[in-house]
Amino acid sequence: MPVLSFARVAVIVLAALGGTLGGWIASVVGVCLVALVAAGVARRGPVMGVARLLVDSLGRLFRRDRAGRRAAGGFQPQLADIEAGIARYNPAQAEAFAGAAAELARSGDKACLRLAATDGPVAAADALVIAARADPRGAAARLHQAARFYAPFAPDQARTTYAEALRHEPDTLWCLIELGRLDREGGDLVAARAGFDRAWALAPALRDQGVLHREFGDLLRASGDGAGARARYDQALAIAQIHAGTDPHDRQAQRDLAEIHVRLGELERDNGSLTEARAYFAQDLAIVQRFADDDPQIARRQRDLSVSHERLGLIERDAGNIAEARIHFEQAQAIRTQLTIRDPHNIGWQRDLSVIHHRMGELEWLADNPARAQFHFQWDLAIAQRLAAHDPHDAWLQRDLSVSHERLGMLQRSLGNRPQAQGHFEAAIAVIERLATEDAGNPRWQSDLSSNYERLGDLERDAGYPDRARTHLEAARTIRARLAADSPDNPAAARALSISHARLGDLERDAGNRDVARGHYKQVVALRQKLAAHDPGNTGRQRDLAMACERLGDLEIDAGRLDRARVHYGDVLAIRQRLADADPHNGWWQYDLAFALLQLAQIDHATGRRDEPCSALRRTAAILAPLVEAEPDNQTFAQMFEFVQDELAIMA
C-alpha cells in the first residue's frame, strides 16, 4: 500500500476511535502527513495564499468555460471551492461572491463572455465595471456583481462600486445591506447605520427583515450596545423560527436559524453568561450536525461542524470544564484532519488544522500540561511557517505566523525560559512591523503590534529590567491611545488602552512609584467605568471594572492605608456578588466572589475586627466547597479552599 494511502486509512481509523488517545494519535499522524504533502507540493512549485489561490482558481474556471464549458452547471464545483475559501475569512462575503459568480455563469450576455478571458475576481470585476459604464442597460446589476467580486480582495474598490451601483438604482436592497456590512467591518459605523436604515425603509420581505435585524444587531454590538444588539437578535430569531417551523426542510431557513443562534451565543459569551451561550451554541451544533450527516461528502458542511464543536469547546474551556472542552476540540481536530487528508493541497484546511492545534495548546496550558501545550503550539507554528513561506504576500497568513510565535513566547515565559520567549516575541514583532509598514492605515496591524510590544515589556519586567519594560509598555500605550482617539466609539480600543495603563501601573507599583501607579490605575478605573456604564448588561466589562478597583485596593494596602483599601475592595465585592448572582453556574464568577470575601476578611482581621473575618471566611468556604466537588482537578479551586480552611482554623 502506498505511504499516502496507508496514512489516510490510519488517520481516519484513529479519528473514528474517538477519545483522548485516538484524537491525540490522529493529531500526530495527521499533521505529519500534512507536512509530508506540503513538502511534496513545495518541490513541484510554490503554494499560493488563500486570496491568490482563489484568484487563480476563478481564472482557470473562466478559461475552461471559454474552451467549451459554457453551461452553468459546469461552474458549480469550482464555485463551491471558491465560496469555501472566502468563507474561512468572511462567510457573508462568501455567500455574496458565490451568488454573483453563479449569476454570471448563468448569463449569456457579452460581459459574461468577456469574463471568460480574465484571470480572476479582481480582473473580472474590472471588466464588469467597464461594461457597465459602456452600456447603461443593466449597469446596476453588473456593478453590483463587480462589487461582490471586489469585496474579499479590494474592499475600498468594492465600496466605490457599490455606491456607483446605487446611483443607478438607489433601492437595491442587497446592495445596501452588503455595503453596510463593508462599512461596519471597516469601522465606519455611522455609514453602516445609514445604509441599513435605507434598506429598512424599502419595507423588505419577512426573511430580509430578519437579515436586517441581524445586521443591526452586529452594528450595535460593534458599538458596545449589548442591550440593543440583543433586542435586534431576538427579533431576528423570532423571524428565523417562523421560517424554519413553516418548512423544516428549507435549508436556507435552517441556516438562518443556526446563524442567529451563533450571534446570540457570542453575545452571551461576551457578557460572561456561559450557560446561556452554551445553550445557543448547542442549538447551532444540532442544526449543523444534521446538515453534515445528510451530506457527509460535502467538505464545507464538515468544516462548519468542526467550527461548531470549536465554539462549544471554547465555552467549556472558559467555564473551567477541561474534559468537556477537550472532547469538542478533539471532534473538531478529527474532522479537520480528515479534510486535510481528503484535499492535502487545500491551504484553508491546513490553516484550520493549525487553529485547532492552537486551541488545544491553550487548553492543555490551562490544564497545567505544559508539555502537551508545547506540542500543539509547535505544530501550529510549523503549519503557519510553511503557509507563510509559500506566500509571503498574503497578510493573513503572515499574521497567523506572528500569532503562533506570540503564543509560544507566552508559554515559554510562563515556564521561565526567557531567551526562548524573547526569540518568539521578537519574531512576532518582525512580522507585524512589516505588515504595519506596508499597510499603515490598518488598525488590526497596529493593535497586533501594540500587543507584542506589551509581551516584550512583560518579559523585561519579569527579568528585573524596569526601564526596558517601561520602554516597550509605553510604546504599546502610545499606539493604543492613538487607536482609541481615532475610534472613540470603539469599546475594544478603549479596553486595550485600559490594559496598557494597568500594565504600566503594575510596573510603577513594583518600582515603588506609588503616585505614578495610582495615576495609571485611576485611568483604568475611569475607562472601565465608562465601558461598564455604556453596556451594564455586559458581565465581562463589569468584571474588568472589579479588577481595576482591586488594583487600587492592592496599592493602598502597600501604602498601609487599609481603610481606603477596604473601600475599593467593597466595590469589588459588590460587583462580583452581582455577577455570581446573575450566573450561579459560572464557576469562575463564584471563585471571584470568594476571593473578594477573602480579601475583606484579611483586611478586617488586620484592623482588629473579630467577628467579620470569620463570617466572611465561612461564606468563602461555603462558595468554594461545591466548586471543588464539581471540579476536583481544578488546582486553583482546591488550593484556595485549603488556604481558607487553614485561615479559619487560625482565626477560630
Short mmCIF file of C-alpha atoms in Angstrom, two decimals, residues 62-364:
data_model
loop_
_atom_site.label_atom_id
_atom_site.label_comp_id
_atom_site.label_asym_id
_atom_site.label_seq_id
_atom_site.Cartn_x
_atom_site.Cartn_y
_atom_site.Cartn_z
CA PHE A 62 -13.34 31.20 -16.77
CA ARG A 63 -10.68 29.97 -19.22
CA ARG A 64 -12.14 26.46 -19.06
CA ASP A 65 -15.54 27.94 -19.91
CA ARG A 66 -14.10 29.67 -22.99
CA ALA A 67 -12.77 26.33 -24.16
CA GLY A 68 -16.29 24.94 -24.29
CA ARG A 69 -17.89 24.60 -20.83
CA ARG A 70 -20.39 27.46 -21.01
CA ALA A 71 -23.20 25.60 -19.25
CA ALA A 72 -23.96 26.98 -15.81
CA GLY A 73 -23.71 23.54 -14.22
CA GLY A 74 -20.04 23.28 -15.12
CA PHE A 75 -19.20 26.10 -12.76
CA GLN A 76 -20.67 24.59 -9.64
CA PRO A 77 -17.73 22.53 -8.22
CA GLN A 78 -15.28 25.39 -8.67
CA LEU A 79 -17.72 27.92 -7.24
CA ALA A 80 -18.18 25.74 -4.17
CA ASP A 81 -14.40 25.65 -3.62
CA ILE A 82 -14.11 29.42 -4.06
CA GLU A 83 -17.01 30.10 -1.70
CA ALA A 84 -15.48 27.80 0.93
CA GLY A 85 -12.13 29.59 0.63
CA ILE A 86 -13.59 33.05 1.22
CA ALA A 87 -15.86 31.73 3.97
CA ARG A 88 -12.83 30.97 6.12
CA TYR A 89 -12.39 34.73 6.48
CA ASN A 90 -15.85 36.20 5.87
CA PRO A 91 -18.92 33.93 5.45
CA ALA A 92 -21.22 36.79 4.39
CA GLN A 93 -18.83 37.89 1.62
CA ALA A 94 -18.50 34.27 0.52
CA GLU A 95 -22.25 33.98 0.06
CA ALA A 96 -22.43 37.25 -1.90
CA PHE A 97 -19.40 36.30 -4.00
CA ALA A 98 -20.79 32.90 -4.92
CA GLY A 99 -24.15 34.45 -5.79
CA ALA A 100 -22.54 36.93 -8.16
CA ALA A 101 -20.38 34.23 -9.77
CA ALA A 102 -23.39 31.98 -10.25
CA GLU A 103 -25.36 34.81 -11.88
CA LEU A 104 -22.51 35.38 -14.32
CA ALA A 105 -22.20 31.66 -15.03
CA ARG A 106 -25.89 31.60 -15.98
CA SER A 107 -25.65 34.81 -18.00
CA GLY A 108 -25.39 34.83 -21.76
CA ASP A 109 -24.56 38.48 -22.33
CA LYS A 110 -21.31 39.80 -23.79
CA ALA A 111 -19.97 40.87 -20.40
CA CYS A 112 -20.08 37.27 -19.20
CA LEU A 113 -18.31 36.08 -22.35
CA ARG A 114 -15.57 38.69 -21.88
CA LEU A 115 -15.06 37.40 -18.36
CA ALA A 116 -14.07 34.05 -19.87
CA ALA A 117 -10.73 35.59 -20.80
CA THR A 118 -9.95 37.21 -17.45
CA ASP A 119 -7.59 35.91 -14.80
CA GLY A 120 -9.62 36.14 -11.63
CA PRO A 121 -12.11 38.03 -9.46
CA VAL A 122 -10.48 41.48 -9.47
CA ALA A 123 -9.87 41.41 -13.21
CA ALA A 124 -13.40 40.10 -13.71
CA ALA A 125 -14.76 42.96 -11.60
CA ASP A 126 -12.73 45.47 -13.62
CA ALA A 127 -14.26 44.10 -16.83
CA LEU A 128 -17.77 44.30 -15.39
CA VAL A 129 -17.26 47.93 -14.39
CA ILE A 130 -16.02 48.80 -17.89
CA ALA A 131 -19.02 47.04 -19.43
CA ALA A 132 -21.44 48.80 -17.10
CA ARG A 133 -20.04 52.22 -17.92
CA ALA A 134 -20.10 51.49 -21.66
CA ASP A 135 -23.73 50.38 -21.69
CA PRO A 136 -26.17 51.78 -19.08
CA ARG A 137 -28.65 48.95 -19.73
CA GLY A 138 -28.24 46.56 -16.81
CA ALA A 139 -25.39 48.68 -15.42
CA ALA A 140 -26.62 48.48 -11.81
CA ALA A 141 -26.67 44.67 -11.85
CA ARG A 142 -23.18 44.47 -13.37
CA LEU A 143 -21.78 46.97 -10.87
CA HIS A 144 -23.37 45.02 -8.01
CA GLN A 145 -21.74 41.82 -9.28
CA ALA A 146 -18.42 43.64 -9.61
CA ALA A 147 -18.62 44.95 -6.05
CA ARG A 148 -19.24 41.43 -4.78
CA PHE A 149 -16.14 40.23 -6.62
CA TYR A 150 -14.03 43.10 -5.26
CA ALA A 151 -15.17 42.78 -1.64
CA PRO A 152 -12.95 39.90 -0.41
CA PHE A 153 -9.83 41.30 -2.11
CA ALA A 154 -10.24 45.07 -2.57
CA PRO A 155 -12.78 46.41 -0.04
CA ASP A 156 -12.21 50.09 -0.84
CA GLN A 157 -12.85 49.45 -4.52
CA ALA A 158 -15.91 47.43 -3.54
CA ARG A 159 -17.35 50.36 -1.56
CA THR A 160 -16.86 52.70 -4.52
CA THR A 161 -18.53 50.23 -6.88
CA TYR A 162 -21.48 49.59 -4.55
CA ALA A 163 -22.01 53.36 -4.35
CA GLU A 164 -21.91 53.62 -8.16
CA ALA A 165 -24.46 50.80 -8.48
CA LEU A 166 -26.77 52.59 -6.04
CA ARG A 167 -26.59 55.77 -8.09
CA HIS A 168 -28.14 53.79 -10.95
CA GLU A 169 -30.75 52.02 -8.78
CA PRO A 170 -30.95 53.56 -5.28
CA ASP A 171 -33.46 51.00 -3.99
CA THR A 172 -31.40 47.82 -4.45
CA LEU A 173 -31.89 46.11 -1.10
CA TRP A 174 -28.92 43.74 -1.05
CA CYS A 175 -26.59 46.37 -2.45
CA LEU A 176 -27.42 48.49 0.61
CA ILE A 177 -27.04 45.56 3.01
CA GLU A 178 -23.68 44.43 1.62
CA LEU A 179 -22.31 47.97 1.53
CA GLY A 180 -23.43 48.42 5.16
CA ARG A 181 -21.54 45.27 6.12
CA LEU A 182 -18.38 46.54 4.45
CA ASP A 183 -18.71 49.89 6.23
CA ARG A 184 -19.20 48.16 9.59
CA GLU A 185 -16.21 45.89 9.05
CA GLY A 186 -14.15 48.93 8.08
CA GLY A 187 -15.11 50.73 11.29
CA ASP A 188 -17.45 53.34 9.73
CA LEU A 189 -20.45 52.60 11.95
CA VAL A 190 -22.26 55.83 11.02
CA ALA A 191 -22.22 54.99 7.31
CA ALA A 192 -23.23 51.40 8.06
CA ARG A 193 -26.25 52.54 10.07
CA ALA A 194 -27.30 54.94 7.31
CA GLY A 195 -27.16 52.12 4.76
CA PHE A 196 -29.17 49.73 6.92
CA ASP A 197 -31.75 52.46 7.62
CA ARG A 198 -32.16 52.99 3.86
CA ALA A 199 -32.58 49.25 3.38
CA TRP A 200 -35.18 49.05 6.14
CA ALA A 201 -37.16 51.91 4.57
CA LEU A 202 -37.69 49.72 1.48
CA ALA A 203 -40.14 47.55 3.52
CA PRO A 204 -38.37 44.28 2.72
CA ALA A 205 -39.93 40.82 2.85
CA LEU A 206 -40.03 38.99 6.18
CA ARG A 207 -36.84 36.98 5.68
CA ASP A 208 -34.96 40.09 4.59
CA GLN A 209 -36.27 41.83 7.70
CA GLY A 210 -34.67 39.03 9.73
CA VAL A 211 -31.37 39.60 7.93
CA LEU A 212 -31.55 43.33 8.64
CA HIS A 213 -32.33 42.77 12.32
CA ARG A 214 -29.20 40.61 12.44
CA GLU A 215 -27.15 43.28 10.68
CA PHE A 216 -28.42 45.99 13.05
CA GLY A 217 -27.54 43.66 15.94
CA ASP A 218 -23.99 43.25 14.66
CA LEU A 219 -23.72 47.03 14.30
CA LEU A 220 -24.97 47.68 17.83
CA ARG A 221 -22.70 45.01 19.24
CA ALA A 222 -19.71 46.59 17.48
CA SER A 223 -20.62 49.94 19.04
CA GLY A 224 -20.84 48.39 22.52
CA ASP A 225 -24.64 48.46 22.86
CA GLY A 226 -25.22 44.91 24.06
CA ALA A 227 -28.84 45.51 25.10
CA GLY A 228 -29.71 46.98 21.71
CA ALA A 229 -27.95 44.11 19.95
CA ARG A 230 -29.93 41.57 21.97
CA ALA A 231 -33.23 43.21 21.05
CA ARG A 232 -32.39 43.05 17.35
CA TYR A 233 -31.10 39.47 17.58
CA ASP A 234 -34.25 38.39 19.40
CA GLN A 235 -36.37 39.78 16.57
CA ALA A 236 -34.18 38.04 14.00
CA LEU A 237 -34.54 34.80 15.98
CA ALA A 238 -38.34 35.08 16.02
CA ILE A 239 -38.42 35.51 12.22
CA ALA A 240 -35.96 32.64 11.66
CA GLN A 241 -38.06 30.36 13.87
CA ILE A 242 -41.16 31.19 11.84
CA HIS A 243 -39.45 30.27 8.57
CA ALA A 244 -37.78 27.15 9.95
CA GLY A 245 -41.03 25.97 11.52
CA THR A 246 -43.02 26.55 8.34
CA ASP A 247 -40.73 24.30 6.29
CA PRO A 248 -38.27 22.18 8.32
CA HIS A 249 -36.63 21.05 5.05
CA ASP A 250 -35.82 24.60 3.89
CA ARG A 251 -32.06 24.66 4.29
CA GLN A 252 -31.79 28.41 3.96
CA ALA A 253 -34.28 28.83 6.81
CA GLN A 254 -32.32 26.34 8.92
CA ARG A 255 -29.07 28.17 8.13
CA ASP A 256 -30.63 31.48 9.17
CA LEU A 257 -31.74 29.88 12.43
CA ALA A 258 -28.30 28.43 13.11
CA GLU A 259 -26.65 31.76 12.32
CA ILE A 260 -28.78 33.75 14.75
CA HIS A 261 -28.21 31.14 17.46
CA VAL A 262 -24.48 31.73 16.96
CA ARG A 263 -24.91 35.51 17.20
CA LEU A 264 -26.88 35.22 20.45
CA GLY A 265 -24.35 32.75 21.82
CA GLU A 266 -21.49 35.11 21.04
CA LEU A 267 -23.33 37.95 22.74
CA GLU A 268 -23.89 35.85 25.88
CA ARG A 269 -20.26 34.76 25.81
CA ASP A 270 -19.16 38.39 25.61
CA ASN A 271 -21.34 39.08 28.62
CA GLY A 272 -19.81 36.18 30.53
CA SER A 273 -23.13 34.27 30.60
CA LEU A 274 -21.63 30.93 29.67
CA THR A 275 -24.70 28.84 30.49
CA GLU A 276 -26.86 30.76 28.03
CA ALA A 277 -24.06 30.84 25.45
CA ARG A 278 -23.70 27.06 25.71
CA ALA A 279 -27.43 26.60 25.07
CA TYR A 280 -27.39 28.75 21.93
CA PHE A 281 -24.25 27.11 20.55
CA ALA A 282 -25.71 23.65 21.24
CA GLN A 283 -28.75 24.54 19.10
CA ASP A 284 -26.41 25.67 16.31
CA LEU A 285 -24.49 22.39 16.61
CA ALA A 286 -27.69 20.34 16.31
CA ILE A 287 -28.62 22.05 13.02
CA VAL A 288 -25.11 21.87 11.58
CA GLN A 289 -24.79 18.22 12.62
CA ARG A 290 -27.94 17.38 10.63
CA PHE A 291 -26.51 19.09 7.56
CA ALA A 292 -23.22 17.23 7.91
CA ASP A 293 -24.96 13.87 8.40
CA ASP A 294 -27.17 14.45 5.35
CA ASP A 295 -24.18 15.20 3.08
CA PRO A 296 -21.02 13.69 4.63
CA GLN A 297 -19.04 14.16 1.41
CA ILE A 298 -19.56 17.94 1.24
CA ALA A 299 -16.40 19.38 2.80
CA ARG A 300 -17.94 22.75 3.64
CA ARG A 301 -20.57 21.14 5.87
CA GLN A 302 -17.98 19.04 7.66
CA ARG A 303 -15.90 22.16 8.19
CA ASP A 304 -18.95 24.00 9.59
CA LEU A 305 -19.46 21.12 12.01
CA SER A 306 -15.85 21.43 13.21
CA VAL A 307 -16.39 25.16 13.82
CA SER A 308 -19.50 24.44 15.92
CA HIS A 309 -17.51 21.98 18.03
CA GLU A 310 -14.74 24.55 18.38
CA ARG A 311 -17.20 27.17 19.67
CA LEU A 312 -18.58 24.82 22.29
CA GLY A 313 -15.07 23.80 23.26
CA LEU A 314 -14.20 27.43 23.94
CA ILE A 315 -17.28 27.83 26.13
CA GLU A 316 -16.42 24.74 28.16
CA ARG A 317 -12.83 25.94 28.47
CA ASP A 318 -13.93 29.33 29.76
CA ALA A 319 -16.28 27.61 32.20
CA GLY A 320 -13.38 25.54 33.55
CA ASN A 321 -14.76 22.26 32.16
CA ILE A 322 -11.50 20.93 30.76
CA ALA A 323 -12.69 17.42 29.96
CA GLU A 324 -15.76 18.61 28.03
CA ALA A 325 -13.70 21.21 26.16
CA ARG A 326 -11.19 18.56 25.17
CA ILE A 327 -13.96 16.35 23.74
CA HIS A 328 -15.23 19.16 21.48
CA PHE A 329 -11.75 20.17 20.37
CA GLU A 330 -10.86 16.56 19.55
CA GLN A 331 -14.04 16.25 17.47
CA ALA A 332 -13.02 19.38 15.55
CA GLN A 333 -9.47 18.09 15.17
CA ALA A 334 -10.62 14.73 13.80
CA ILE A 335 -12.85 16.42 11.20
CA ARG A 336 -10.12 18.84 10.11
CA THR A 337 -7.54 16.08 9.90
CA GLN A 338 -9.81 14.11 7.55
CA LEU A 339 -10.46 17.21 5.42
CA THR A 340 -6.73 17.79 5.12
CA ILE A 341 -6.21 14.18 4.04
CA ARG A 342 -9.06 14.38 1.56
CA ASP A 343 -7.63 17.55 -0.01
CA PRO A 344 -3.96 17.90 1.04
CA HIS A 345 -3.35 20.89 -1.25
CA ASN A 346 -6.10 22.98 0.32
CA ILE A 347 -4.41 25.77 2.25
CA GLY A 348 -7.60 26.60 4.10
CA TRP A 349 -7.90 23.10 5.57
CA GLN A 350 -4.27 23.25 6.70
CA ARG A 351 -4.91 26.61 8.32
CA ASP A 352 -7.99 25.25 10.09
CA LEU A 353 -5.89 22.38 11.43
CA SER A 354 -3.30 24.82 12.78
CA VAL A 355 -6.07 26.79 14.52
CA ILE A 356 -7.39 23.74 16.36
CA HIS A 357 -3.85 22.88 17.47
CA HIS A 358 -3.67 26.41 18.83
CA ARG A 359 -6.92 25.87 20.73
CA MET A 360 -5.80 22.54 22.14
CA GLY A 361 -2.48 24.04 23.18
CA GLU A 362 -4.29 26.76 25.11
CA LEU A 363 -6.49 24.15 26.76
CA GLU A 364 -3.56 21.98 27.85
#
